[in-house]
Coordinates of C-alpha atoms in Angstrom, one line a residue:
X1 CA 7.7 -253.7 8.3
X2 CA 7.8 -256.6 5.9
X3 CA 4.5 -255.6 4.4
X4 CA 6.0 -251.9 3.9
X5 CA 9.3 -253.4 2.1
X6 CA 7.0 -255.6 -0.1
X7 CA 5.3 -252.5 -1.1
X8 CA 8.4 -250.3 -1.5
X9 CA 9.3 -252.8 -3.7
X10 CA 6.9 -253.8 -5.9
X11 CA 6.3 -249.7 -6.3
X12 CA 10.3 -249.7 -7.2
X13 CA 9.2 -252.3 -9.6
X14 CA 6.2 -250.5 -10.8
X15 CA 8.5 -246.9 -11.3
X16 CA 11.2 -248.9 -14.0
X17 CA 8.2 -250.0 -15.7
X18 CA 6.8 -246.9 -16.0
X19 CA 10.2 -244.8 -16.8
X20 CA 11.5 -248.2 -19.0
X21 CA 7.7 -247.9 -21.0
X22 CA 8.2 -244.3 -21.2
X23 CA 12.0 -244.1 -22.2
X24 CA 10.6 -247.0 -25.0
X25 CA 7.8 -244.5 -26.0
X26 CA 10.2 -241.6 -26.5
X27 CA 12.9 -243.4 -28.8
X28 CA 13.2 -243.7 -32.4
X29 CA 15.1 -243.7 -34.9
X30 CA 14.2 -240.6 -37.4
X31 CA 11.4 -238.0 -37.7
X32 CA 10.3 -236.4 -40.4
X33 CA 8.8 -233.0 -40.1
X34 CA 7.2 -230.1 -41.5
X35 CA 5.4 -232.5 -44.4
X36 CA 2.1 -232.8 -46.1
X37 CA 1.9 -236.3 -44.7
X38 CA -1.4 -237.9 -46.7
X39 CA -2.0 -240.7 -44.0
X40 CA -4.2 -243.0 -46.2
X41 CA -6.2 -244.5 -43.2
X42 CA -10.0 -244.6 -43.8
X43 CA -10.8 -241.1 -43.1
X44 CA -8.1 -239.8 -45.8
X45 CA -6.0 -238.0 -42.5
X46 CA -3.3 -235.2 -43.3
X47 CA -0.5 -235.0 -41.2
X48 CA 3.0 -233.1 -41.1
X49 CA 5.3 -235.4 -39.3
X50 CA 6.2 -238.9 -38.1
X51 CA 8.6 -240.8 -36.2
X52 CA 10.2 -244.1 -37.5
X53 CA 11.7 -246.6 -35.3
X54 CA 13.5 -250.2 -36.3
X55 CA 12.2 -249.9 -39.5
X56 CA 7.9 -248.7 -38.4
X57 CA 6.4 -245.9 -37.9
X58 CA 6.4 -245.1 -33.9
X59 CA 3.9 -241.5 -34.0
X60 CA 2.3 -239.2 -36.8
X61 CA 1.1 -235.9 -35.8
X62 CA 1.8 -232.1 -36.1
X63 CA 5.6 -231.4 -36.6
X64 CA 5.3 -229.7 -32.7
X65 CA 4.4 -232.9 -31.0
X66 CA 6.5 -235.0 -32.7
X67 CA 9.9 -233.3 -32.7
X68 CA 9.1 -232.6 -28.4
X69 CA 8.4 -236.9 -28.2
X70 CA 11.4 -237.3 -30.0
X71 CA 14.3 -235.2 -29.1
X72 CA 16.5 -237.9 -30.0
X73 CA 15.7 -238.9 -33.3
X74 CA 18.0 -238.1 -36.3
X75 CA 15.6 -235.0 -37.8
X76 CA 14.7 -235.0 -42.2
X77 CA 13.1 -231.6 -42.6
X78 CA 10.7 -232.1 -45.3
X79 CA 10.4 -228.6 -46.4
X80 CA 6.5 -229.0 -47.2
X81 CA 7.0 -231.6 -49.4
X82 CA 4.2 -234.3 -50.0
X83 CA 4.1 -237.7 -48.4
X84 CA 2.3 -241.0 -49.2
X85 CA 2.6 -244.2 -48.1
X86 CA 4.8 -246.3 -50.8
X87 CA 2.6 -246.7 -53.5
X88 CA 1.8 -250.9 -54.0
X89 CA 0.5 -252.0 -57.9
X90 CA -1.6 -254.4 -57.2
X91 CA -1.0 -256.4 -60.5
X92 CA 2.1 -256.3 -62.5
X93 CA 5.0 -258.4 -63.7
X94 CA 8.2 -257.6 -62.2
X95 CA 10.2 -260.2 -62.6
X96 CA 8.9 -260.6 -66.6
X97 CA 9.7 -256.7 -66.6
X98 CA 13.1 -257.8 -65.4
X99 CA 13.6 -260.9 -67.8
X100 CA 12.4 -258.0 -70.8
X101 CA 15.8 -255.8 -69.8
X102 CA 17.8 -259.0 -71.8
X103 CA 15.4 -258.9 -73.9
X104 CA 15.0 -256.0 -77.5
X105 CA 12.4 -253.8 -76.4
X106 CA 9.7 -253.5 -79.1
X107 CA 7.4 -250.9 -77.0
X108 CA 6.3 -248.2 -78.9
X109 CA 7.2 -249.1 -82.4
X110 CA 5.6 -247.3 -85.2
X111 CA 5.7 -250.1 -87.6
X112 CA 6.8 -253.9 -88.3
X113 CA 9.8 -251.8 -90.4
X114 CA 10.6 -250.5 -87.0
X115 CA 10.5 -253.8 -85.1
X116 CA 12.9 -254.7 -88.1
X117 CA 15.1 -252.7 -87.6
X118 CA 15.7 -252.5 -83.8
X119 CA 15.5 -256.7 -83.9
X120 CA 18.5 -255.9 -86.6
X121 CA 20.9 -254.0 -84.2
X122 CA 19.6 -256.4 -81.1
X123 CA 20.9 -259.2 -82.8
X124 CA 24.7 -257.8 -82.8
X125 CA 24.6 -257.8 -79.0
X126 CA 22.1 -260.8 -77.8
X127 CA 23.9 -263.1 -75.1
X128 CA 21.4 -266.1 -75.5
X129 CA 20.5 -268.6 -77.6
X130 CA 17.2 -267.2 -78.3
X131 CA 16.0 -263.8 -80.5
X132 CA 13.6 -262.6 -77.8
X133 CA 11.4 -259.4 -77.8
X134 CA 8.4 -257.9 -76.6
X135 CA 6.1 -254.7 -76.5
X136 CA 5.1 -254.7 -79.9
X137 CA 1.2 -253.3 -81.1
X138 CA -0.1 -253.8 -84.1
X139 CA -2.8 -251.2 -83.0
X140 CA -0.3 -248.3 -83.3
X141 CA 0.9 -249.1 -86.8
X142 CA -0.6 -247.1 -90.3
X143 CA -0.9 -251.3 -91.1
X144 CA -3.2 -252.5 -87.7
X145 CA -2.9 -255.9 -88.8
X146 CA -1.0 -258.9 -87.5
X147 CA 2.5 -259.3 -89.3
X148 CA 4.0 -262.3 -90.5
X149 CA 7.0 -264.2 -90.1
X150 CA 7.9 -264.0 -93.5
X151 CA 10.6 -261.4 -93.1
X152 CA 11.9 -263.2 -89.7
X153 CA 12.3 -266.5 -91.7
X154 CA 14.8 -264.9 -94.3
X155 CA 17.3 -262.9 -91.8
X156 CA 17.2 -265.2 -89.0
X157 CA 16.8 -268.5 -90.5
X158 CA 18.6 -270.9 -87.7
X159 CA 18.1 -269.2 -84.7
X160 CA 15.0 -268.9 -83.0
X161 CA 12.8 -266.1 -83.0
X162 CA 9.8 -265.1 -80.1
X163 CA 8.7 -261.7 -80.4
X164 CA 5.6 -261.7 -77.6
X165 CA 2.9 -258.4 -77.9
X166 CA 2.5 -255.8 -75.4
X167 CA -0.2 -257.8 -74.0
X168 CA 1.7 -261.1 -73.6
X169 CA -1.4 -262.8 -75.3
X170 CA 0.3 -263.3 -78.2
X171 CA 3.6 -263.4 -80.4
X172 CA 5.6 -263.7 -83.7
X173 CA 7.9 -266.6 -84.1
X174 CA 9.7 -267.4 -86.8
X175 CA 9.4 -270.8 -88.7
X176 CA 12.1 -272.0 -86.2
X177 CA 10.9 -271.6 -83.3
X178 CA 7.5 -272.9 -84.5
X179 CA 9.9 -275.5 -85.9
X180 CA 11.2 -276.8 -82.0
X181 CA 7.8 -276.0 -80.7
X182 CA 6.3 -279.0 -82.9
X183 CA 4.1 -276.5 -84.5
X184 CA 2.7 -276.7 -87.8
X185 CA -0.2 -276.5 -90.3
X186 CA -1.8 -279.3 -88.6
X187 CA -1.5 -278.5 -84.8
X188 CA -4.8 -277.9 -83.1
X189 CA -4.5 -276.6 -79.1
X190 CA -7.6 -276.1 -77.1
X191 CA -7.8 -272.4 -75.3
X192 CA -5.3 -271.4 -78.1
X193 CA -5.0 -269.9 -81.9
X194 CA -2.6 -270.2 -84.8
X195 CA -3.3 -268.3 -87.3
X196 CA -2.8 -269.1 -90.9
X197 CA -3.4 -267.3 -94.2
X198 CA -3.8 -270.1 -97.2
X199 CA -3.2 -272.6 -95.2
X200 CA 0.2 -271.7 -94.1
X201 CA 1.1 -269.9 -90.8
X202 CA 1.9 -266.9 -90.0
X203 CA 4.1 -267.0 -87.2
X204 CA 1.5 -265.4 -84.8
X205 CA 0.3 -267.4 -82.1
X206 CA -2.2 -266.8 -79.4
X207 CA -2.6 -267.8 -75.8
X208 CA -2.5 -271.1 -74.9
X209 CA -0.5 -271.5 -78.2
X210 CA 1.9 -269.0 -77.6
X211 CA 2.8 -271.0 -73.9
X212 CA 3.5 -274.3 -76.3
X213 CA 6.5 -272.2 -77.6
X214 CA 6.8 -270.1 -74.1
X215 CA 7.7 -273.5 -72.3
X216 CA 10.9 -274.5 -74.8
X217 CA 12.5 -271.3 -74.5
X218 CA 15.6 -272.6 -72.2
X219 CA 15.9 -270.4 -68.7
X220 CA 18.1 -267.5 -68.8
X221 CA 21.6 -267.8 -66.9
X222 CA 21.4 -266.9 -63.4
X223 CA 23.8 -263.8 -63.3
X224 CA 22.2 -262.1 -66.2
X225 CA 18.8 -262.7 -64.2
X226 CA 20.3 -260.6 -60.7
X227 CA 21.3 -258.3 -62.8
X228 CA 18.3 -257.5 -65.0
X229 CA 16.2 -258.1 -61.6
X230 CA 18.1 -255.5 -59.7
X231 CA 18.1 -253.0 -62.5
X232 CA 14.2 -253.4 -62.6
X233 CA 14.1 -252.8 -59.0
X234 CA 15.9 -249.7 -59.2
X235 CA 13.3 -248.2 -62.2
X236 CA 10.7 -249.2 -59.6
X237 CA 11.8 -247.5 -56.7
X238 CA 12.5 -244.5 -58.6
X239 CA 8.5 -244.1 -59.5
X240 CA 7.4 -244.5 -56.0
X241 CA 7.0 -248.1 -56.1
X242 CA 7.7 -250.3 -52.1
X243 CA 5.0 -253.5 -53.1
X244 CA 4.5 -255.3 -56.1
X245 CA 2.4 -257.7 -56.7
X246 CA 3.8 -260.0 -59.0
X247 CA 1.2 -262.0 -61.4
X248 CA 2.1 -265.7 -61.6
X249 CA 5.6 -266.5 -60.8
X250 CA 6.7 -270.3 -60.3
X251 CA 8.5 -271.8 -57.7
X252 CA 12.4 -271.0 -59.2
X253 CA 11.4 -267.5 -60.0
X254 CA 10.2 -267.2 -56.3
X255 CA 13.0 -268.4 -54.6
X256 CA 15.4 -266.4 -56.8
X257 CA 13.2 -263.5 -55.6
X258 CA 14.1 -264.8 -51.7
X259 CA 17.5 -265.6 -52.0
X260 CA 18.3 -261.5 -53.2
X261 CA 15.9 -260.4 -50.7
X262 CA 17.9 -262.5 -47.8
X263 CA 21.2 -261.5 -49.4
X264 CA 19.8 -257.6 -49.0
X265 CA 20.4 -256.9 -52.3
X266 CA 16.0 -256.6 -53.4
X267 CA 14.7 -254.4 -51.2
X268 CA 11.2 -254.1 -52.9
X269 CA 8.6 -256.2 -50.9
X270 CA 6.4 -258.5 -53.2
X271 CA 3.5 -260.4 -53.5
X272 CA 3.7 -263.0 -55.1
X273 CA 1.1 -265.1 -57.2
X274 CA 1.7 -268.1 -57.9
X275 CA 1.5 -269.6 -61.8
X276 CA -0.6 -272.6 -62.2
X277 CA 1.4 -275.2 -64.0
X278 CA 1.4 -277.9 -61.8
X279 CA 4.9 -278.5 -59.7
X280 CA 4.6 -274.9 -58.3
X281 CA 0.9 -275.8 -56.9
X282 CA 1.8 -279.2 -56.1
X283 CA 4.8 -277.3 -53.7
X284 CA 3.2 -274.5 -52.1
X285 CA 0.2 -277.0 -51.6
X286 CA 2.5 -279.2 -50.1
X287 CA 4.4 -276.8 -48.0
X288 CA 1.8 -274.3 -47.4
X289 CA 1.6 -270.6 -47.4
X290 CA 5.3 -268.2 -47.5
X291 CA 5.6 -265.3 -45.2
X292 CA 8.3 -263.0 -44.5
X293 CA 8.7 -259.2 -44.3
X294 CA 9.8 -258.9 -48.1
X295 CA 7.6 -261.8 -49.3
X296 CA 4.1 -263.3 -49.1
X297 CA 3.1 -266.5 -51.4
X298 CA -0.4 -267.0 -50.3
X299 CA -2.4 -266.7 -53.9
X300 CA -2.9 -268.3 -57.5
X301 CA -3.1 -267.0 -60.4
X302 CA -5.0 -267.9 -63.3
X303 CA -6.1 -267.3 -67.0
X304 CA -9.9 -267.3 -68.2
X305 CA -9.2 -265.9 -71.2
X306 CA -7.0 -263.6 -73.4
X307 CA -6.9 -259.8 -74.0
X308 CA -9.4 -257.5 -76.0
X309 CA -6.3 -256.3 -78.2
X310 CA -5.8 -259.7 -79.7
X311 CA -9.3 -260.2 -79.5
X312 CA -8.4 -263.0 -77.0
X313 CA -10.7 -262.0 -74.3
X314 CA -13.9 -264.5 -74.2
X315 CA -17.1 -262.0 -75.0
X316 CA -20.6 -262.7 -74.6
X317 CA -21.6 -261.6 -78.1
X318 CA -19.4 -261.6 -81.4
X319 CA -16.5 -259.2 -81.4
X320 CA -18.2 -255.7 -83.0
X321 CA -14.6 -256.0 -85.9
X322 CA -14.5 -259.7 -86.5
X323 CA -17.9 -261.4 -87.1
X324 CA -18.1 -264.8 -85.8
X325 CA -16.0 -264.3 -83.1
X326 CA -16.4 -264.3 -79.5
X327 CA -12.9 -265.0 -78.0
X328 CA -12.4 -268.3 -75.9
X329 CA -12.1 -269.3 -72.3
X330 CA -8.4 -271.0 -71.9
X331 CA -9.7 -273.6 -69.4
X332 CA -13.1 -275.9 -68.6
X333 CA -15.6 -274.8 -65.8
X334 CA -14.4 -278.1 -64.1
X335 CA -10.6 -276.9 -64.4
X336 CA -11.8 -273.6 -62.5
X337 CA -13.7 -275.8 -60.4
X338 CA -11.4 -278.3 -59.1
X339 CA -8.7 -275.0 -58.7
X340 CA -11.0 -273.1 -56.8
X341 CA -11.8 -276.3 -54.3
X342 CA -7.5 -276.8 -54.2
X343 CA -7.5 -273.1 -53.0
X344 CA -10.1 -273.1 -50.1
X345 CA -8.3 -276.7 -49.1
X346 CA -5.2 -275.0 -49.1
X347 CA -5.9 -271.7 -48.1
X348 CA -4.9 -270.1 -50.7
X349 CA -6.4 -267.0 -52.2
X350 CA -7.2 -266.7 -55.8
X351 CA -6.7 -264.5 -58.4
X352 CA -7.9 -265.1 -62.1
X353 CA -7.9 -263.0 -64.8
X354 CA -10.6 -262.1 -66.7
X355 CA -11.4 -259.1 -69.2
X356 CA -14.6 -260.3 -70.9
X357 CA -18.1 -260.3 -70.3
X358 CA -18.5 -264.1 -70.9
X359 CA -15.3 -265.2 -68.7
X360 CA -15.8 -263.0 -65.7
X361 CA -19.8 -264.1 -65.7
X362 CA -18.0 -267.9 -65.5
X363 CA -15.6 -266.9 -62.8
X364 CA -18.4 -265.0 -61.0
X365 CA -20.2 -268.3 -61.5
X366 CA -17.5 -270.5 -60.0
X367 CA -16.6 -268.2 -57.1
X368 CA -20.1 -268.0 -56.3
X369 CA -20.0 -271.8 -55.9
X370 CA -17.4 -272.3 -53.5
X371 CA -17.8 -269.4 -51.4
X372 CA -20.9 -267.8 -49.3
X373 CA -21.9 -264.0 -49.6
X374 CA -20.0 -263.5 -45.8
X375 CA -16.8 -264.9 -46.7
X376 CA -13.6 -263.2 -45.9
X377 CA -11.1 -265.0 -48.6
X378 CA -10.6 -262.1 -51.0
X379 CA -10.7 -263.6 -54.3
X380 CA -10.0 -261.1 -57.0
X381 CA -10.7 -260.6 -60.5
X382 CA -7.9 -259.2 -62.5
X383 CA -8.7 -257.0 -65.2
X384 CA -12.7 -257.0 -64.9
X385 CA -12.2 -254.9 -68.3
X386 CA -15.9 -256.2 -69.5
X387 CA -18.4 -256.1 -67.2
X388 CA -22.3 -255.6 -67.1
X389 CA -24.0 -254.0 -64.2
X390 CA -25.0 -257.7 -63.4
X391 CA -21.8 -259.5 -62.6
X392 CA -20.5 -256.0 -61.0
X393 CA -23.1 -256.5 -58.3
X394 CA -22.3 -259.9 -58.1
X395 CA -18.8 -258.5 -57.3
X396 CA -20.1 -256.9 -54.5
X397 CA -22.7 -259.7 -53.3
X398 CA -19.6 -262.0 -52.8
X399 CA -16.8 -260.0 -51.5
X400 CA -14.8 -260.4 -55.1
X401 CA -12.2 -257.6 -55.0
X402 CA -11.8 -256.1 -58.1
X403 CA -8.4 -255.8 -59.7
X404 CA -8.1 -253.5 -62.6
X405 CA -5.2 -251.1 -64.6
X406 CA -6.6 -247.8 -65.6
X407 CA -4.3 -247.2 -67.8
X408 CA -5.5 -250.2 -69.9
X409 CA -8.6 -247.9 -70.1
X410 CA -6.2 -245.2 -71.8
X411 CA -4.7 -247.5 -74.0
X412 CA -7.1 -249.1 -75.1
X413 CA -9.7 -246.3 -75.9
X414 CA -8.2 -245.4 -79.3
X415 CA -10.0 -248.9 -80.2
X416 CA -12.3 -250.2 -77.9
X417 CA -15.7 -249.3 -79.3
X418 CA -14.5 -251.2 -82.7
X419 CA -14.2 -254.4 -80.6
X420 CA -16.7 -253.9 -78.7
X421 CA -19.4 -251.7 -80.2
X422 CA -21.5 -248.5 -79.0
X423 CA -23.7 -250.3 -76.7
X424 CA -21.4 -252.7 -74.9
X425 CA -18.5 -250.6 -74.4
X426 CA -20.6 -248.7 -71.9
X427 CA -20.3 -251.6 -69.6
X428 CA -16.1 -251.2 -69.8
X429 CA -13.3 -250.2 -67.8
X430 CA -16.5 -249.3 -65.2
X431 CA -13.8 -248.8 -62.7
X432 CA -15.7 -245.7 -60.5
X433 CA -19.2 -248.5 -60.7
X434 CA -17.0 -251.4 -59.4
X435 CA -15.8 -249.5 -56.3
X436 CA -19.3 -248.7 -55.7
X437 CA -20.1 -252.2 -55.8
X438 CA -17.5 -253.6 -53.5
X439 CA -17.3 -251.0 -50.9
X440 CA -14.0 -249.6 -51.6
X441 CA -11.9 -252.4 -52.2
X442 CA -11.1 -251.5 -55.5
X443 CA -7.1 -252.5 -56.2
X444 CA -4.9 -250.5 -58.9
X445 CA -2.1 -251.9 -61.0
X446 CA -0.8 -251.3 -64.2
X447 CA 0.0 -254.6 -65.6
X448 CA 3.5 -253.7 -66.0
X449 CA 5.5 -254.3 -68.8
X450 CA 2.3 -254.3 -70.8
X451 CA 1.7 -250.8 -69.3
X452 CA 4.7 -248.3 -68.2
X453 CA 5.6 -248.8 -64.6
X454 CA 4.6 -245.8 -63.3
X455 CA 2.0 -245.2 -60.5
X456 CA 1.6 -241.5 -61.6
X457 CA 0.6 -242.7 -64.4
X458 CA -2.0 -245.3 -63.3
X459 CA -3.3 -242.1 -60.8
X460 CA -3.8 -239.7 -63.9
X461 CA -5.7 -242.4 -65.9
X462 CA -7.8 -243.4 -62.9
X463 CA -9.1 -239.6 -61.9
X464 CA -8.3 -238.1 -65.6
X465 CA -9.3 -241.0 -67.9
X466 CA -7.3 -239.0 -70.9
X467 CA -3.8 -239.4 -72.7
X468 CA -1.2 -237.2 -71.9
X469 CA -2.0 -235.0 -74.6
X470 CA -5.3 -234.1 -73.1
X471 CA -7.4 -236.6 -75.4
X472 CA -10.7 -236.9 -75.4
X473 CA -12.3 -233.8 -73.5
X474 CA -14.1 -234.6 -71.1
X475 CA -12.3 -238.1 -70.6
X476 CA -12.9 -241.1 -71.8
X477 CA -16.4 -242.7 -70.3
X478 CA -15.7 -240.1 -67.8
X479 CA -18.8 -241.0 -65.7
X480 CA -16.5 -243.5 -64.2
X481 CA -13.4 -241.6 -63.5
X482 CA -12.3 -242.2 -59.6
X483 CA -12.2 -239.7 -56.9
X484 CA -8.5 -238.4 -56.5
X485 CA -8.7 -239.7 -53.0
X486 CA -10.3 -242.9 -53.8
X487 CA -7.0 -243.5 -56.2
X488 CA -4.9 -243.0 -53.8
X489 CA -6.4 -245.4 -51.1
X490 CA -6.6 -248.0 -53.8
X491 CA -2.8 -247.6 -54.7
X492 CA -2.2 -248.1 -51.0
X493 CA -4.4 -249.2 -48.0
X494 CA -7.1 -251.0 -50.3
X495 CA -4.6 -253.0 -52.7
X496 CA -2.5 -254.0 -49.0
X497 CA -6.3 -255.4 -47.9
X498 CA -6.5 -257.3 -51.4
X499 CA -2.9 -258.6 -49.9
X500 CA -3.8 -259.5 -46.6
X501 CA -1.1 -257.2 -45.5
X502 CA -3.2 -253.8 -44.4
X503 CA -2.2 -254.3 -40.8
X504 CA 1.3 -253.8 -42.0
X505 CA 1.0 -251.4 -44.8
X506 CA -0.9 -249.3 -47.0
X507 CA -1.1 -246.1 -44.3
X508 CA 1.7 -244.0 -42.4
X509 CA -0.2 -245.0 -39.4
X510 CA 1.2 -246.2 -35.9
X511 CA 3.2 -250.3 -35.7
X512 CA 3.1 -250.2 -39.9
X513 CA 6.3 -250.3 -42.1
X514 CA 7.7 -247.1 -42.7
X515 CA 7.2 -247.3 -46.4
X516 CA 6.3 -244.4 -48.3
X517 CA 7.4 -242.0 -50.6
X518 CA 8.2 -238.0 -51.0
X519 CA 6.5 -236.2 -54.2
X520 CA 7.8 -232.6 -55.2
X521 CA 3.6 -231.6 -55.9
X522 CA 0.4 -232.8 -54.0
X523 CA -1.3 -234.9 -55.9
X524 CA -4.8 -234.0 -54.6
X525 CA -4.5 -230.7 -55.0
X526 CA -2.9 -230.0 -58.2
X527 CA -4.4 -229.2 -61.6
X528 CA -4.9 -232.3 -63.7
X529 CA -2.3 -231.1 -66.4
X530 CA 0.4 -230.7 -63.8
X531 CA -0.1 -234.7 -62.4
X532 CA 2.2 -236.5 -65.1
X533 CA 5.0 -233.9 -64.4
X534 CA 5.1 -234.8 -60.5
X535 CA 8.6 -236.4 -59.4
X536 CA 9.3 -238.8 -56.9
X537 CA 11.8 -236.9 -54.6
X538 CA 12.6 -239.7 -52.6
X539 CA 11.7 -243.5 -51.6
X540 CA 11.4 -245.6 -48.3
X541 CA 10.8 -248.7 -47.4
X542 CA 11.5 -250.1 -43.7
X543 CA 12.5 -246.3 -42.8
X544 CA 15.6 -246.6 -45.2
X545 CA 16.6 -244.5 -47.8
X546 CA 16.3 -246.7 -51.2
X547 CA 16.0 -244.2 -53.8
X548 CA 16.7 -240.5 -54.3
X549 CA 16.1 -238.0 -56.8
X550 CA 19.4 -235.7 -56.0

């Protein structure tokens, strides 16, 4: 009899389990039905529905099954509309994108009359101390040559003036600013250029000289920073964006970034990479990685070298347009060195940019010292703009994930081939060879604010290679446009593996954060001249609502 008891009991036990287990199974919070649900997992699933619960997803299947598991559930019909896991750009600038919403937006100018005139009306209305300004191109103008601070000097002749390029590789600044950045005819920086004409200068600095003046500019105030930062987040999530990862922020920027993320007030989840000046890597080193839900500090970011528009980026052989000229790396082999051995110590991934031939060679190089051909660390190479079939195989030979913006490829092909030449601009913006190379761990960003923040747009210039005007033809180096579902998995699941994060994200698959968008077209199927024109009907990150088109 005591033997039957036991038993009755430990089956009584045995039942609430069971009926407690299957109760569990059966809650959650929403589903949404009657979708064209693009899982993003490895085999490139479709679904039509899913169930969320405390913020993950709990099931994906057919509508049917779904809505029966779930009778519970709060119900969003989809009405056939297409779903994708929120899209994550892999390399951008968010919270310089957010710090350029105080600043006079010189994107898209036509001229150095235009950047004139919109500095002009700026000026009435600036709240800081400083003139600042970025997005200008000297590229786009009748006049594709660098302008000088001549005109700056004589209507702004007190107050400084830092007008950075599209690229961030270089800027304008009046004599003043030169002035309290101890610059003049004499200064010499390594990794850097002023540029002079007779002697005198110009006002134009680039790189490492352009951070001289960079590090004087005083700090904007702290409310006008939440406010530009949550104004960026809203553009953001209204192109689809949930991840961002942000390139080289230091240790203030990151815990302003924290502090509106624990307030609830930034909902976007980022990744951030940390800059290299010193107290930030002395810090993190110290205190070791950052993980939370909304924020992961586990990487450093670094420069080789400069951009191919400012004929920054470090090339093997002389620029094709500038004789004599090959670019410059910004640091030693032995800074790289010693970095890379602070990163393995720490455990810290890297990530260091590098566009030309010449500096990703080096940073191959110095990778290929430190780690073996097995490893599992995930450095990256951001950019890889310029890169011959050599080093790409390297790539793949040591597990580098490659990093790259194809809409720098779109940009940029108006005037590529004069920096580069016929011959070696075959070996650029090789974005469908670098996949190849490294298995499909291929990350896409756009290098926002130097490119617009929109993922549609990074799509259409990775499967499209052409402006939105349909230019060139056939694309441009169209041999190495991407697969429309290779895009796709390198917006999502392959850019959370070059985060560490695609257990938690990158798919609408089972235990992962609900985060993902709803698109009024499907951008697989759809004819190439209707992708630019898609919407973003709705975004969600952690299941909740954060953006809606109505």
């Amino acid at each position: 009899m005591i033997h039957f008891k036991k038993h009755f009991f430990l089956a009584g036990i045995f039942s609430m389990l069971f009926l407690n287990s299957c109760s569990f199974k059966r809650h959650a919070d929403k589903v949404f039905y009657n979708g064209n649900v693009y899982v993003s997992d490895n085999n490139f699933s479709v679904a039509e529905a899913f169930a969320v619960y405390k913020g993950k997803i709990k099931e994906v299947g057919s509508s049917s099954d779904v809505l029966d598991d779930f009778p519970d559930a709060e119900k969003i019909d989809l009405k056939g509309a297409t779903v994708f896991p929120g899209f994550i750009d892999a390399h951008c600038h968010f919270y310089g994108y957010a710090s350029d919403q105080l600043k006079c937006d010189l994107y898209r100018t036509i001229s150095f009359d235009d950047v004139i005139s919109r500095l002009t009306g700026y000026s009435s209305t600036n709240r800081f101390s400083w003139i600042l300004g970025r997005g200008w191109d000297q590229n786009d103008w009748a006049v594709k040559e660098f302008p000088t601070n001549n005109l700056l000097d004589s209507l702004f002749p007190e107050i400084p003036v830092f007008l950075m390029r599209i690229d961030g590789h270089a800027a304008l600044c009046n004599s003043k600013a030169l002035e309290l950045a101890g610059i003049n005819e004499t200064t010499q920086i390594d990794g850097g250029e002023i540029i002079k004409e007779g002697g005198k200068l110009t006002g134009i600095v680039i790189d490492n000289a352009l951070d001289r003046v960079k590090a004087i500019i005083p700090p904007f105030p702290a409310n006008l920073v939440e406010e530009a930062i949550l104004k960026a987040q809203e553009q953001c999530l209204s192109v689809g964006l949930t991840t961002l990862d942000d390139a080289g922020l230091g240790k203030d920027s990151i815990q302003t970034l924290i502090k509106l993320q624990n307030s609830g007030k930034l909902k976007m989840r980022i990744y951030a990479m940390l800059s290299e000046d010193p107290a930030t890597l002395n810090y993190y080193f110290e205190h070791g990685p950052y993980k939370s839900d909304r924020m992961n500090v586990r990487s450093i970011k670094s420069y080789a070298d400069g951009s191919l528009g400012s004929r920054g980026a470090c090339l093997k052989q002389e620029y094709n347009d500038q004789k004599g000229h090959y670019g410059f790396m910004l640091h030693t082999q032995k800074y790289f060195n010693t970095l890379a051995a602070e990163a393995l110590q720490h455990e810290f991934q890297l990530c260091i940019h590098a566009i030309g031939d010449s500096a990703c060679k080096e940073i191959l190089n110095v990778y290929s010292n430190h780690l073996s051909s097995d490893n599992r660390r995930r450095w990256r190479i951001e950019h890889c703009q310029v890169m011959d079939q050599k080093e790409r195989k390297k790539m793949g030979t040591y597990s580098i994930i490659p990093s790259v913006q194809p809409t720098h490829a779109t940009s940029d092909m108006y005037w590529a081939e004069e920096r580069l030449g016929k011959e070696r601009i075959n070996n650029a913006y090789a974005y469908s060879s670098l996949n190849k190379e490294c298995e499909g761990t291929l990350a896409l960003g756009t290098d926002f604010p130097v490119e617009n923040i929109s993922p549609i747009n990074t799509f259409y210039a990775a499967v499209v290679r052409k402006d939105a005007n349909g230019y060139p033809k056939d694309g441009f180096l169209a041999s190495e446009k991407l697969k429309r579902n290779e895009a796709i998995k390198a917006m999502t699941l392959y850019a959370a593996y070059a985060n560490f994060e695609d257990e938690e994200k990158g798919s609408i698959e089972e235990d992962k954060f609900a985060d993902f968008i709803v698109l009024d077209r499907d951008l697989i199927k759809i004819k190439e001249d209707e992708i630019l024109s898609t919407k973003v009907l709705a975004t969600y990150i952690n299941g909740e609502l954060v953006y809606s088109a109505k």
